[in-house]
Amino acid sequence: MNDILLLKPGELVLKGQNRHFFEDRLRSNVARRLKSLGRFQITSVQSTVYVEPLEDDIDLDEAFRRCRQVFGIISLCRAAACEKDKDAILNTALRYLEPELRRAKSFKVESKRSDKRFPMTSIQLSQYVGGGIGEAFPDLPADMHDPDLVVHVEVRETAAYVHAGGVPGAGGLPVGTCGRAVSLLSGGIDSPVSTYMIARRGVQIIPVHFFSFPYTSELAKDKVLKLAKKLLPWCGRLTLEVIPFTHIQEEIRDKCPEEFFTLIMRRFMMRLAQSVAMANGCGALVTGENLGQVASQTMEAIRCTEAPLELPVLRPLIGFDKEQIIGIARQLDTFETSILPYEDCCTVFTPRHPRTKPKPEEVEEAEAVLDVEALCREALENTERIPIQ
Ligand code: ATP
Ligand code: MG
């Protein structure tokens, strides 16, 4: 019998009526992540998701690693399967959990029995397995109140399972259960983190990147592709939309007052992202903006930036310190890529003295010389879509 994975769904058990919708989505997200490893049977029984390999040579360690990156799972473990027989269960516990039993300072056995035809009660089974472990490890005391190791035994319909408890999962909600959003993905440290945080709330992400070739190089685009690739396991499916931004930036540089360059540029980003959002049924935009981090992220600047928008902008990092953001970027393994020294389009035409307390009407006036609609249309018509694999 093959080992299996047991996944414990997180918040979705709280969702009452919607629970089936959440569980279905979780199972299909898990299935998609595991598909390339072989055939699995994925079922939910009493708020646990069972992942059972249907082929013998499946890499279950890799399957476990992948499941750790699926949102909606609060904890997960690998369990050994055996016959529904008390001695088979004891022997499996002794063999499968030997390293844990050697290390532990005390233990107890906890049994669950959903197959009520099994001839022992849960308590009898725990006592039997606990007794056998005590004989095999005479120096390991049983402790019912505060054990170092809990040996879990579950007797289900088709088999019995033994495991030593779970490790934390990715948390959050299954991607796809909370709608869709367009995430503005630069090559920086912040936006991969903000993308991850909103995906974690169950949102399907469409990443967009504004690309100012030749002011920013192909290397800058590769860097964004690399970041998107690192986000893929968390986000499920991603198609990066690369929106050409050069003409817009040149127009701004040639026709607008320098102190408003960045703000006008950012308003264009928002409009374009909103168009992509509308075309794809998205409910919001996501940015890595962070209050006070740069001149374009003061409250006044943020007000000007979002003024042309109808959709809400989600800014999960707004109140974070840089250290906290970097901490998450390191966990995601995006940090080292983000700090590669390629130019971003924001740094191409940076004003020497940006306005930190701009007024919306001043920015609008500065922008009025541009044919906003035509510039946006041109950029959207030339957008490149890159499926991330
Ligand atoms: P990051 O570290 O993510 O680049 P930042 O602190 O450098 O952010 P800005 O450059 O002002 O801040 O950008 C703020 C947000 O605007 C970014 O977090 C990102 O969401 C979006 N953004 C900036 N530049 C681009 C770009 N070239 N393409 C897509 N989105 C961008
Ligand atoms: Mg940036």
Short mmCIF file of C-alpha atoms and ligand atoms in Angstrom, two decimals:
data_model
loop_
_atom_site.label_atom_id
_atom_site.label_comp_id
_atom_site.label_asym_id
_atom_site.label_seq_id
_atom_site.Cartn_x
_atom_site.Cartn_y
_atom_site.Cartn_z
CA MET A 1 0.00 0.00 0.00
CA ASN A 2 1.24 3.47 -0.87
CA ASP A 3 1.80 6.32 1.55
CA ILE A 4 -0.72 9.11 1.20
CA LEU A 5 -0.91 12.82 1.96
CA LEU A 6 -3.50 14.23 4.33
CA LEU A 7 -4.32 17.91 3.84
CA LYS A 8 -6.24 19.92 6.39
CA PRO A 9 -8.19 22.78 4.85
CA GLY A 10 -7.97 26.06 6.73
CA GLU A 11 -10.49 28.85 6.89
CA LEU A 12 -12.73 27.32 4.28
CA VAL A 13 -14.33 25.06 6.86
CA LEU A 14 -15.83 28.22 8.31
CA LYS A 15 -17.63 29.12 5.14
CA GLY A 16 -20.92 27.30 5.80
CA GLN A 17 -22.95 27.06 2.58
CA ASN A 18 -19.95 27.80 0.40
CA ARG A 19 -17.92 24.99 1.83
CA HIS A 20 -18.40 22.66 -1.14
CA PHE A 21 -17.41 25.35 -3.58
CA PHE A 22 -14.23 25.99 -1.58
CA GLU A 23 -13.41 22.31 -1.20
CA ASP A 24 -13.97 21.60 -4.89
CA ARG A 25 -11.66 24.42 -5.79
CA LEU A 26 -9.03 23.27 -3.33
CA ARG A 27 -9.11 19.74 -4.73
CA SER A 28 -8.86 20.93 -8.31
CA ASN A 29 -5.98 23.27 -7.42
CA VAL A 30 -4.16 20.38 -5.74
CA ALA A 31 -4.89 18.14 -8.74
CA ARG A 32 -3.46 20.69 -11.15
CA ARG A 33 -0.27 21.06 -9.10
CA LEU A 34 0.25 17.29 -8.92
CA LYS A 35 -0.76 16.35 -12.44
CA SER A 36 2.76 16.22 -13.87
CA LEU A 37 3.87 13.78 -11.13
CA GLY A 38 1.45 10.97 -12.04
CA ARG A 39 -2.10 9.86 -11.26
CA PHE A 40 -3.66 10.64 -7.89
CA GLN A 41 -7.05 10.17 -6.31
CA ILE A 42 -8.04 13.28 -4.38
CA THR A 43 -11.03 13.05 -2.08
CA SER A 44 -12.49 14.98 0.85
CA VAL A 45 -13.69 13.11 3.89
CA GLN A 46 -14.83 14.98 6.98
CA SER A 47 -12.83 18.12 6.33
CA THR A 48 -9.63 16.29 5.41
CA VAL A 49 -8.39 16.03 1.84
CA TYR A 50 -6.83 12.66 1.02
CA VAL A 51 -4.24 12.57 -1.72
CA GLU A 52 -3.62 9.02 -2.76
CA PRO A 53 -1.07 8.10 -5.45
CA LEU A 54 -2.48 5.61 -7.96
CA GLU A 55 0.90 4.61 -9.35
CA ASP A 56 3.79 3.03 -7.46
CA ASP A 57 6.71 5.16 -8.65
CA ILE A 58 5.27 8.58 -7.79
CA ASP A 59 7.63 11.02 -6.05
CA LEU A 60 5.56 11.67 -2.93
CA ASP A 61 8.17 13.95 -1.35
CA GLU A 62 7.81 16.27 -4.33
CA ALA A 63 4.02 16.00 -4.13
CA PHE A 64 4.26 17.01 -0.47
CA ARG A 65 6.46 20.02 -1.32
CA ARG A 66 3.99 21.12 -3.97
CA CYS A 67 1.01 20.81 -1.66
CA ARG A 68 2.78 23.07 0.82
CA GLN A 69 2.41 25.84 -1.76
CA VAL A 70 -1.30 25.42 -2.31
CA PHE A 71 -3.39 28.07 -0.55
CA GLY A 72 -6.31 26.91 1.55
CA ILE A 73 -4.38 24.23 3.45
CA ILE A 74 -3.60 24.96 7.08
CA SER A 75 -1.57 21.83 7.78
CA LEU A 76 -0.53 18.67 5.99
CA CYS A 77 1.23 15.41 6.65
CA ARG A 78 2.38 12.27 4.97
CA ALA A 79 0.89 9.06 6.35
CA ALA A 80 1.63 5.36 5.94
CA ALA A 81 -1.25 3.16 4.87
CA CYS A 82 -1.74 -0.41 6.11
CA GLU A 83 -4.34 -3.14 6.58
CA LYS A 84 -7.12 -2.44 9.04
CA ASP A 85 -5.69 -4.82 11.59
CA LYS A 86 -4.35 -3.91 15.04
CA ASP A 87 -0.98 -5.62 14.57
CA ALA A 88 -0.52 -4.25 11.09
CA ILE A 89 -1.20 -0.79 12.52
CA LEU A 90 1.26 -1.29 15.41
CA ASN A 91 3.98 -2.61 13.11
CA THR A 92 3.46 0.25 10.69
CA ALA A 93 3.76 2.77 13.54
CA LEU A 94 6.99 1.15 14.76
CA ARG A 95 8.51 1.05 11.29
CA TYR A 96 7.23 4.31 9.82
CA LEU A 97 7.71 6.50 12.87
CA GLU A 98 10.93 4.92 14.13
CA PRO A 99 13.04 8.09 13.76
CA GLU A 100 10.39 10.18 15.57
CA LEU A 101 9.98 7.55 18.32
CA ARG A 102 13.75 7.47 18.87
CA ARG A 103 13.95 11.24 19.18
CA ALA A 104 10.83 11.86 21.26
CA LYS A 105 10.92 12.47 25.02
CA SER A 106 7.37 11.21 25.57
CA PHE A 107 4.43 10.08 23.45
CA LYS A 108 0.80 9.23 23.22
CA VAL A 109 -1.39 7.54 20.63
CA GLU A 110 -4.56 9.16 19.30
CA SER A 111 -6.91 7.06 17.22
CA LYS A 112 -9.85 7.99 15.02
CA ARG A 113 -12.20 5.47 13.55
CA SER A 114 -14.59 6.37 10.78
CA ASP A 115 -15.10 2.71 9.88
CA LYS A 116 -17.40 1.75 12.74
CA ARG A 117 -17.14 -1.94 11.81
CA PHE A 118 -13.58 -2.01 13.09
CA PRO A 119 -13.69 -4.39 16.08
CA MET A 120 -12.00 -2.09 18.63
CA THR A 121 -13.03 1.34 19.92
CA SER A 122 -10.66 4.24 19.36
CA ILE A 123 -9.57 4.06 22.99
CA GLN A 124 -8.87 0.33 22.83
CA LEU A 125 -6.87 0.77 19.64
CA SER A 126 -4.82 3.64 21.17
CA GLN A 127 -4.12 1.50 24.24
CA TYR A 128 -3.07 -1.45 22.10
CA VAL A 129 -0.75 0.54 19.84
CA GLY A 130 0.56 2.57 22.81
CA GLY A 131 1.30 -0.65 24.70
CA GLY A 132 3.21 -2.10 21.75
CA ILE A 133 5.24 1.09 21.31
CA GLY A 134 6.01 1.10 25.06
CA GLU A 135 7.39 -2.44 24.80
CA ALA A 136 9.52 -1.63 21.77
CA PHE A 137 10.80 1.64 23.30
CA PRO A 138 10.98 0.96 27.05
CA ASP A 139 12.73 4.29 27.76
CA LEU A 140 10.00 6.34 26.10
CA PRO A 141 7.36 7.34 28.66
CA ALA A 142 3.71 7.75 27.74
CA ASP A 143 2.30 11.17 28.57
CA MET A 144 -1.40 11.76 28.04
CA HIS A 145 -1.34 15.48 28.86
CA ASP A 146 1.67 17.06 27.21
CA PRO A 147 3.31 14.51 24.94
CA ASP A 148 6.32 15.36 22.84
CA LEU A 149 5.08 13.11 20.02
CA VAL A 150 1.52 12.22 19.10
CA VAL A 151 1.17 9.04 17.06
CA HIS A 152 -2.01 9.42 15.01
CA VAL A 153 -3.92 6.37 13.84
CA GLU A 154 -6.92 6.71 11.53
CA VAL A 155 -9.07 3.78 10.53
CA ARG A 156 -10.93 4.65 7.33
CA GLU A 157 -13.09 2.76 4.86
CA THR A 158 -10.34 1.33 2.69
CA ALA A 159 -7.29 1.30 4.96
CA ALA A 160 -5.72 2.43 8.21
CA TYR A 161 -3.26 5.34 8.30
CA VAL A 162 -0.44 6.19 10.68
CA HIS A 163 1.30 9.55 10.96
CA ALA A 164 3.00 11.89 13.39
CA GLY A 165 0.94 15.03 12.89
CA GLY A 166 1.25 17.80 10.38
CA VAL A 167 3.45 20.71 9.42
CA PRO A 168 1.98 24.13 8.62
CA GLY A 169 0.55 24.59 5.13
CA ALA A 170 0.39 27.75 3.04
CA GLY A 171 -2.78 29.01 4.78
CA GLY A 172 -5.13 31.47 3.09
CA LEU A 173 -7.96 30.53 0.73
CA PRO A 174 -7.91 28.40 -2.43
CA VAL A 175 -6.97 30.48 -5.45
CA GLY A 176 -10.07 31.15 -7.53
CA THR A 177 -12.53 31.35 -4.65
CA CYS A 178 -12.33 35.13 -4.22
CA GLY A 179 -12.40 36.40 -7.77
CA ARG A 180 -9.69 37.81 -10.01
CA ALA A 181 -7.38 40.82 -9.91
CA VAL A 182 -4.73 42.42 -12.07
CA SER A 183 -1.43 42.74 -10.21
CA LEU A 184 1.12 45.34 -11.29
CA LEU A 185 4.37 43.43 -11.26
CA SER A 186 7.57 45.44 -11.53
CA GLY A 187 10.98 43.89 -11.13
CA GLY A 188 11.24 45.25 -7.58
CA ILE A 189 11.06 43.69 -4.15
CA ASP A 190 7.56 44.79 -3.24
CA SER A 191 5.25 43.76 -6.03
CA PRO A 192 6.04 40.01 -6.00
CA VAL A 193 5.21 40.10 -2.29
CA SER A 194 1.94 42.00 -2.80
CA THR A 195 0.99 39.59 -5.59
CA TYR A 196 1.61 36.62 -3.31
CA MET A 197 -0.41 38.17 -0.49
CA ILE A 198 -3.50 38.76 -2.60
CA ALA A 199 -3.25 35.33 -4.27
CA ARG A 200 -3.20 33.94 -0.74
CA ARG A 201 -6.62 35.47 -0.15
CA GLY A 202 -8.02 33.22 -2.88
CA VAL A 203 -7.63 35.63 -5.78
CA GLN A 204 -6.67 34.50 -9.28
CA ILE A 205 -3.93 36.85 -10.45
CA ILE A 206 -3.28 38.38 -13.87
CA PRO A 207 0.16 40.01 -13.66
CA VAL A 208 0.93 43.01 -15.87
CA HIS A 209 4.32 44.54 -16.49
CA PHE A 210 5.08 47.88 -18.12
CA PHE A 211 8.07 47.60 -20.35
CA SER A 212 10.08 50.53 -21.69
CA PHE A 213 12.35 49.02 -24.27
CA PRO A 214 15.05 50.12 -25.07
CA TYR A 215 15.31 52.29 -21.92
CA THR A 216 14.91 49.08 -19.98
CA SER A 217 16.60 46.02 -21.43
CA GLU A 218 15.45 42.50 -22.30
CA LEU A 219 17.23 41.52 -19.08
CA ALA A 220 14.71 43.58 -17.11
CA LYS A 221 11.90 41.65 -18.79
CA ASP A 222 13.62 38.33 -18.10
CA LYS A 223 13.84 39.33 -14.47
CA VAL A 224 10.08 39.87 -14.30
CA LEU A 225 9.50 36.54 -16.04
CA LYS A 226 11.74 34.90 -13.47
CA LEU A 227 9.76 36.51 -10.64
CA ALA A 228 6.48 35.40 -12.20
CA LYS A 229 7.86 31.89 -12.39
CA LYS A 230 8.64 31.94 -8.67
CA LEU A 231 5.08 33.07 -7.98
CA LEU A 232 3.52 30.42 -10.21
CA PRO A 233 3.37 27.58 -7.63
CA TRP A 234 1.42 29.88 -5.29
CA CYS A 235 -0.79 31.50 -7.91
CA GLY A 236 -1.75 28.39 -9.87
CA ARG A 237 -1.97 29.76 -13.40
CA LEU A 238 -0.28 32.93 -14.64
CA THR A 239 -0.11 34.70 -17.96
CA LEU A 240 2.06 37.78 -17.82
CA GLU A 241 0.80 40.72 -19.87
CA VAL A 242 3.74 42.86 -20.98
CA ILE A 243 2.46 46.30 -21.94
CA PRO A 244 4.76 48.51 -24.03
CA PHE A 245 5.30 51.75 -22.17
CA THR A 246 8.03 53.51 -24.11
CA HIS A 247 5.88 55.77 -26.26
CA ILE A 248 3.83 56.89 -23.26
CA GLN A 249 6.95 57.74 -21.29
CA GLU A 250 8.49 59.65 -24.18
CA GLU A 251 5.32 61.67 -24.62
CA ILE A 252 5.27 62.50 -20.91
CA ARG A 253 8.95 63.46 -21.00
CA ASP A 254 8.50 65.67 -24.05
CA LYS A 255 5.24 67.39 -23.14
CA CYS A 256 4.67 67.45 -19.36
CA PRO A 257 6.31 69.36 -16.50
CA GLU A 258 9.13 67.34 -15.00
CA GLU A 259 7.85 67.46 -11.43
CA PHE A 260 4.79 65.44 -12.49
CA PHE A 261 6.56 62.83 -14.64
CA THR A 262 6.23 59.98 -12.20
CA LEU A 263 2.66 60.73 -11.20
CA ILE A 264 1.40 60.97 -14.75
CA MET A 265 3.24 57.80 -15.63
CA ARG A 266 1.65 56.01 -12.70
CA ARG A 267 -1.82 57.20 -13.72
CA PHE A 268 -1.21 55.63 -17.12
CA MET A 269 -0.18 52.38 -15.46
CA MET A 270 -3.40 52.37 -13.47
CA ARG A 271 -5.60 53.07 -16.49
CA LEU A 272 -3.93 50.37 -18.55
CA ALA A 273 -4.09 47.85 -15.72
CA GLN A 274 -7.77 48.69 -15.28
CA SER A 275 -8.43 48.04 -18.97
CA VAL A 276 -6.80 44.62 -18.68
CA ALA A 277 -8.84 44.02 -15.53
CA MET A 278 -12.12 44.96 -17.18
CA ALA A 279 -11.37 42.77 -20.20
CA ASN A 280 -10.77 39.79 -17.90
CA GLY A 281 -13.59 40.17 -15.41
CA CYS A 282 -11.32 41.29 -12.56
CA GLY A 283 -12.63 43.09 -9.50
CA ALA A 284 -9.53 45.01 -8.42
CA LEU A 285 -5.94 46.05 -9.06
CA VAL A 286 -3.03 45.09 -6.81
CA THR A 287 0.15 47.10 -6.25
CA GLY A 288 3.16 46.90 -3.98
CA GLU A 289 2.73 50.49 -2.85
CA ASN A 290 3.85 51.30 0.65
CA LEU A 291 3.01 54.51 2.45
CA GLY A 292 5.83 57.02 2.42
CA GLN A 293 8.35 54.74 0.72
CA VAL A 294 8.98 57.13 -2.18
CA ALA A 295 7.63 60.48 -3.39
CA SER A 296 4.90 58.78 -5.42
CA GLN A 297 3.61 56.94 -2.37
CA THR A 298 2.54 59.77 -0.11
CA MET A 299 -1.19 59.98 0.58
CA GLU A 300 -1.53 62.92 -1.78
CA ALA A 301 0.36 61.11 -4.55
CA ILE A 302 -1.68 57.94 -4.08
CA ARG A 303 -4.84 60.01 -4.36
CA CYS A 304 -3.67 61.44 -7.71
CA THR A 305 -2.56 58.00 -8.90
CA GLU A 306 -5.89 56.33 -8.32
CA ALA A 307 -8.08 59.27 -9.34
CA PRO A 308 -8.71 57.97 -12.92
CA LEU A 309 -9.87 54.57 -11.60
CA GLU A 310 -13.21 52.94 -11.02
CA LEU A 311 -11.88 49.68 -9.62
CA PRO A 312 -10.48 49.47 -6.09
CA VAL A 313 -6.72 49.17 -5.64
CA LEU A 314 -5.57 46.56 -3.13
CA ARG A 315 -2.28 47.53 -1.47
CA PRO A 316 -1.45 44.75 0.95
CA LEU A 317 1.95 46.26 1.84
CA ILE A 318 0.71 49.73 2.63
CA GLY A 319 1.65 49.64 6.32
CA PHE A 320 4.63 47.29 6.25
CA ASP A 321 8.22 48.16 7.09
CA LYS A 322 10.78 47.37 4.42
CA GLU A 323 12.32 44.73 6.67
CA GLN A 324 9.03 42.86 6.88
CA ILE A 325 8.60 42.98 3.11
CA ILE A 326 12.13 41.70 2.60
CA GLY A 327 11.45 38.91 5.09
CA ILE A 328 8.53 37.66 2.98
CA ALA A 329 10.48 38.15 -0.26
CA ARG A 330 13.21 35.90 1.15
CA GLN A 331 10.68 33.24 2.11
CA LEU A 332 9.30 33.35 -1.43
CA ASP A 333 12.83 33.26 -2.81
CA THR A 334 12.12 36.34 -4.93
CA PHE A 335 14.49 38.67 -3.07
CA GLU A 336 17.72 37.71 -4.83
CA THR A 337 16.05 38.11 -8.23
CA SER A 338 14.43 41.41 -7.28
CA ILE A 339 17.72 43.02 -6.34
CA LEU A 340 19.38 42.27 -9.69
CA PRO A 341 20.45 45.69 -10.90
CA TYR A 342 18.37 46.23 -14.04
CA GLU A 343 16.59 49.49 -14.65
CA ASP A 344 12.86 49.66 -14.07
CA CYS A 345 10.73 51.95 -16.18
CA CYS A 346 10.03 54.04 -13.06
CA THR A 347 13.70 54.95 -12.81
CA VAL A 348 14.13 55.88 -16.47
CA PHE A 349 12.78 59.42 -16.44
CA THR A 350 12.82 60.19 -12.73
CA PRO A 351 12.21 63.86 -11.96
CA ARG A 352 14.96 65.57 -9.95
CA HIS A 353 12.38 67.21 -7.69
CA PRO A 354 9.14 65.20 -7.69
CA ARG A 355 6.12 66.79 -6.03
CA THR A 356 5.32 64.96 -2.81
CA LYS A 357 2.03 66.81 -2.16
CA PRO A 358 0.48 67.09 -5.59
CA LYS A 359 -3.12 68.18 -6.15
CA PRO A 360 -5.25 66.07 -8.53
CA GLU A 361 -6.29 69.11 -10.60
CA GLU A 362 -2.64 70.12 -11.13
CA VAL A 363 -1.77 66.66 -12.39
CA GLU A 364 -4.84 66.60 -14.62
CA GLU A 365 -3.86 69.93 -16.09
CA ALA A 366 -0.27 68.78 -16.68
CA GLU A 367 -1.62 65.66 -18.37
CA ALA A 368 -4.19 67.46 -20.55
CA VAL A 369 -1.69 67.98 -23.39
CA LEU A 370 -1.56 64.20 -23.98
CA ASP A 371 -3.96 62.10 -26.03
CA VAL A 372 -4.53 59.69 -23.18
CA GLU A 373 -7.03 57.52 -24.98
CA ALA A 374 -4.95 57.02 -28.11
CA LEU A 375 -1.81 56.28 -26.12
CA CYS A 376 -3.62 53.69 -24.01
CA ARG A 377 -5.19 52.07 -27.05
CA GLU A 378 -1.83 51.80 -28.77
CA ALA A 379 -0.22 50.23 -25.70
CA LEU A 380 -3.03 47.70 -25.25
CA GLU A 381 -3.01 46.74 -28.92
CA ASN A 382 0.66 45.89 -28.66
CA THR A 383 0.52 43.97 -25.40
CA GLU A 384 2.41 40.70 -25.36
CA ARG A 385 0.92 37.78 -23.42
CA ILE A 386 3.38 35.28 -22.00
CA PRO A 387 2.06 32.12 -20.33
CA ILE A 388 4.31 31.32 -17.36
CA GLN A 389 5.44 27.70 -17.14
P1 ATP B 1 8.61 47.46 -6.37
O1 ATP B 1 9.67 47.16 -5.38
O2 ATP B 1 7.61 46.38 -6.47
O3 ATP B 1 9.19 47.80 -7.72
P2 ATP B 1 8.63 50.17 -5.56
O4 ATP B 1 8.76 50.38 -4.14
O5 ATP B 1 9.85 50.26 -6.39
O6 ATP B 1 7.90 48.77 -5.84
P3 ATP B 1 7.31 51.96 -7.37
O7 ATP B 1 8.36 51.76 -8.38
O8 ATP B 1 6.88 53.33 -7.06
O9 ATP B 1 7.59 51.25 -5.99
O10 ATP B 1 6.04 51.19 -7.81
C1 ATP B 1 4.95 51.01 -6.97
C2 ATP B 1 4.13 49.89 -7.51
O11 ATP B 1 3.74 50.18 -8.87
C3 ATP B 1 4.92 48.59 -7.61
O12 ATP B 1 4.91 47.89 -6.39
C4 ATP B 1 4.16 47.87 -8.69
O13 ATP B 1 2.98 47.30 -8.19
C5 ATP B 1 3.81 49.00 -9.64
N1 ATP B 1 4.84 49.15 -10.70
C6 ATP B 1 5.91 49.97 -10.72
N2 ATP B 1 6.62 49.82 -11.85
C7 ATP B 1 5.99 48.87 -12.57
C8 ATP B 1 6.22 48.24 -13.84
N3 ATP B 1 7.26 48.56 -14.60
N4 ATP B 1 5.36 47.30 -14.24
C9 ATP B 1 4.30 46.93 -13.48
N5 ATP B 1 4.04 47.49 -12.29
C10 ATP B 1 4.86 48.43 -11.84
MG MG B 2 9.66 49.48 -8.68
#
